[in-house]
Structure formats: C-alpha cells, structure tokens
Amino acid sequence: MKLFTFILTLFVWLPMIGYNQPMLGTVAQSRSASAAPVEQGEFTESLDARKGESRFYLMSDSRIWLEGSSSLSSFACEAKGVMLDSVSKDDSEIQALVELPVAGLDCGRRKMNRDLRRAMKANDHPTISYRLEGIQAEPRLQTDDDHISVDVDGVLSVAGVPQRVIVQAIAQDLNEDTYRVVGSVPLQMTDYNVVPPRILRGLIRVRNEIVVQFDFTVSRGKSHNQQPAN
C-alpha cells in the first residue's frame, strides 16, 4: 500500500517536469496565446475616482504567474481572476492595487494546486495583493523611444504578511493611452511565513524561492464619474 501511494504521488508530480514557462529577462518576451483572462475589479474607497481623473484598466491579454522548482522538477502557476484598481491624478501620481485570489493559482495539477493553496493559508488569507506606492524611472537604462526601465515600489501581502518590494520592470508606450509593463521579482516564501510544501516525508520538496512574473497591458480612460465595469 505504501509503495502504491509512493508511485501515485510521483505520477502527480513528475508530469510537472518541463511544464515551466521561460523566464522574462530585461527585454519583454512574446506573450502566450493562451493567456489567462484578467478581470476588472471595483474601486476601493481609497481609490475612488473623481471627475477628471484617469483610470487604468487591465486588457484581456494581461498575465501574471509564479515560477518555481522542486527537487523533482520546475513548475509554473498561472494566476486567474486578477483585478486592478487604479486611478491617476496626473502622470506623476498613480494609486494602484493589484489583487489575485490564491484559489486562482493554477499549476496544471490538482494536487499541486491544493498543496500550494494550503501552504499559502488560502482559507485564512484568500487574496494576494500588491499596493503600488511609487514609480521611479531610470532614463539611463532607456533602450529606445518606446521602452524605459522603471522601479516599482510597493507593498506585497502574502498569507497576511506585508513586505515592501521593489519590482524592476520595462514599460512600453504602445499608443497614446495604452501601455505594456513587463517585469519579475524573486521572493522567498519563508519571508511571508509560508512553509514550502513537502510530500512523501520530505522526499519531494518545493524550493523556497519563487519568481513572480507579470506581463500587463493597461489602457487609460477618463472617469467622468461613470461606474467601473465589473
């Protein structure tokens, strides 16, 4: 019986080999054709848009995913149900909150989804959030007229633990009101009191470091006091 359980568990985890997606470098990579849909969220009171202010909306081809590895393989978990609440008074002052449900993380295998959600304490803390607090452009790293390197400063909350995180990203001006922002940030799960999952009494271990990758296309529109889309 123990041997059967061992084989069954390996059957669940071994197919994750080769499932990982390519890491994003300093230059934006091609977007997957099967990108997960991204939803628009309602504005919180702190981000309540007033007349004349601009709102940013995530386009449907936006993506965010996690990459990591275990003692057996590498893996990637696509985030579904991502929401962006954002308002801008002008180009120099932007308030934004990105939220994703832990239950929306899909690693391609039911058991791995369950183990990851349990490790991230999804029952007590069902949402991962990132609140933007500042953006610093790096003109010296500008590659051309349309791309510029930016440092995004904010607070990332995972499993109820907030940590300040600076994310390096590449911003691209697609047209007058549409922008693409691509970046990644490595994280240690234990920094958020998340114990990396182990199975088979520690024979298979998920490594502590994960990398959050994102590829957002955002569109700006004037509020004019209209209600945000659900």
Coordinates of C-alpha atoms in Angstrom, one line a residue, residues 75-153:
F75 CA 6.7 24.4 -12.4
A76 CA 4.7 27.5 -13.3
C77 CA 1.3 28.5 -11.8
E78 CA -0.9 30.9 -13.9
A79 CA -3.0 33.4 -11.9
K80 CA -6.7 33.7 -12.8
G81 CA -9.1 36.3 -11.6
V82 CA -6.6 39.1 -11.3
M83 CA -8.1 42.5 -10.5
L84 CA -6.6 46.0 -10.9
D85 CA -8.0 49.0 -9.0
S86 CA -6.3 52.2 -10.2
V87 CA -6.7 55.9 -10.5
S88 CA -4.3 58.6 -11.7
K89 CA -4.5 62.3 -10.8
D90 CA -1.7 63.0 -13.4
D91 CA 1.2 61.1 -14.9
S92 CA 3.3 61.7 -11.8
E93 CA 0.8 60.4 -9.2
I94 CA -0.8 57.0 -9.6
Q95 CA -2.6 54.9 -7.0
A96 CA -3.0 51.2 -7.8
L97 CA -3.9 47.9 -6.2
V98 CA -3.4 44.6 -7.8
E99 CA -5.2 41.6 -6.3
L100 CA -5.3 37.9 -7.1
P101 CA -7.2 35.1 -5.4
V102 CA -4.9 32.3 -4.1
A103 CA -7.6 29.9 -5.3
G104 CA -7.0 31.3 -8.8
L105 CA -3.4 29.9 -8.9
D106 CA -3.4 27.1 -11.4
C107 CA -0.3 24.9 -11.6
G108 CA -1.7 22.4 -14.0
R109 CA -2.1 19.6 -11.5
R110 CA -4.9 19.4 -8.9
K111 CA -2.7 18.0 -6.1
M112 CA -0.1 20.7 -6.6
N113 CA -2.8 23.4 -6.6
R114 CA -4.1 22.0 -3.3
D115 CA -0.6 21.8 -1.7
L116 CA 0.2 25.4 -2.7
R117 CA -3.0 26.9 -1.5
R118 CA -2.7 25.1 1.8
A119 CA 0.9 26.4 2.2
M120 CA -0.3 29.9 1.4
K121 CA -3.0 29.6 4.0
A122 CA -5.8 30.4 1.5
N123 CA -8.6 29.7 3.9
D124 CA -7.4 32.5 6.3
H125 CA -5.9 34.8 3.7
P126 CA -7.6 34.2 0.3
T127 CA -6.0 37.1 -1.5
I128 CA -2.5 38.1 -2.6
S129 CA -2.2 41.9 -3.1
Y130 CA 0.3 44.4 -4.2
R131 CA -0.3 48.1 -3.4
L132 CA 1.8 50.5 -5.6
E133 CA 3.4 53.3 -3.6
G134 CA 5.7 54.9 -6.2
I135 CA 7.4 54.6 -9.6
Q136 CA 10.9 55.7 -10.3
A137 CA 12.0 55.9 -14.0
E138 CA 15.6 55.1 -14.9
P139 CA 16.3 57.1 -18.1
R140 CA 19.9 55.9 -18.3
L141 CA 18.5 52.4 -19.0
Q142 CA 16.1 53.5 -21.7
T143 CA 16.6 51.3 -24.7
D144 CA 14.7 53.3 -27.3
D145 CA 12.0 55.9 -27.6
D146 CA 9.2 53.5 -26.6
H147 CA 10.9 51.4 -23.8
I148 CA 12.1 52.6 -20.4
S149 CA 13.2 50.8 -17.2
V150 CA 11.3 51.6 -14.1
D151 CA 11.5 50.6 -10.4
V152 CA 8.0 50.0 -9.0
D153 CA 7.9 50.4 -5.2

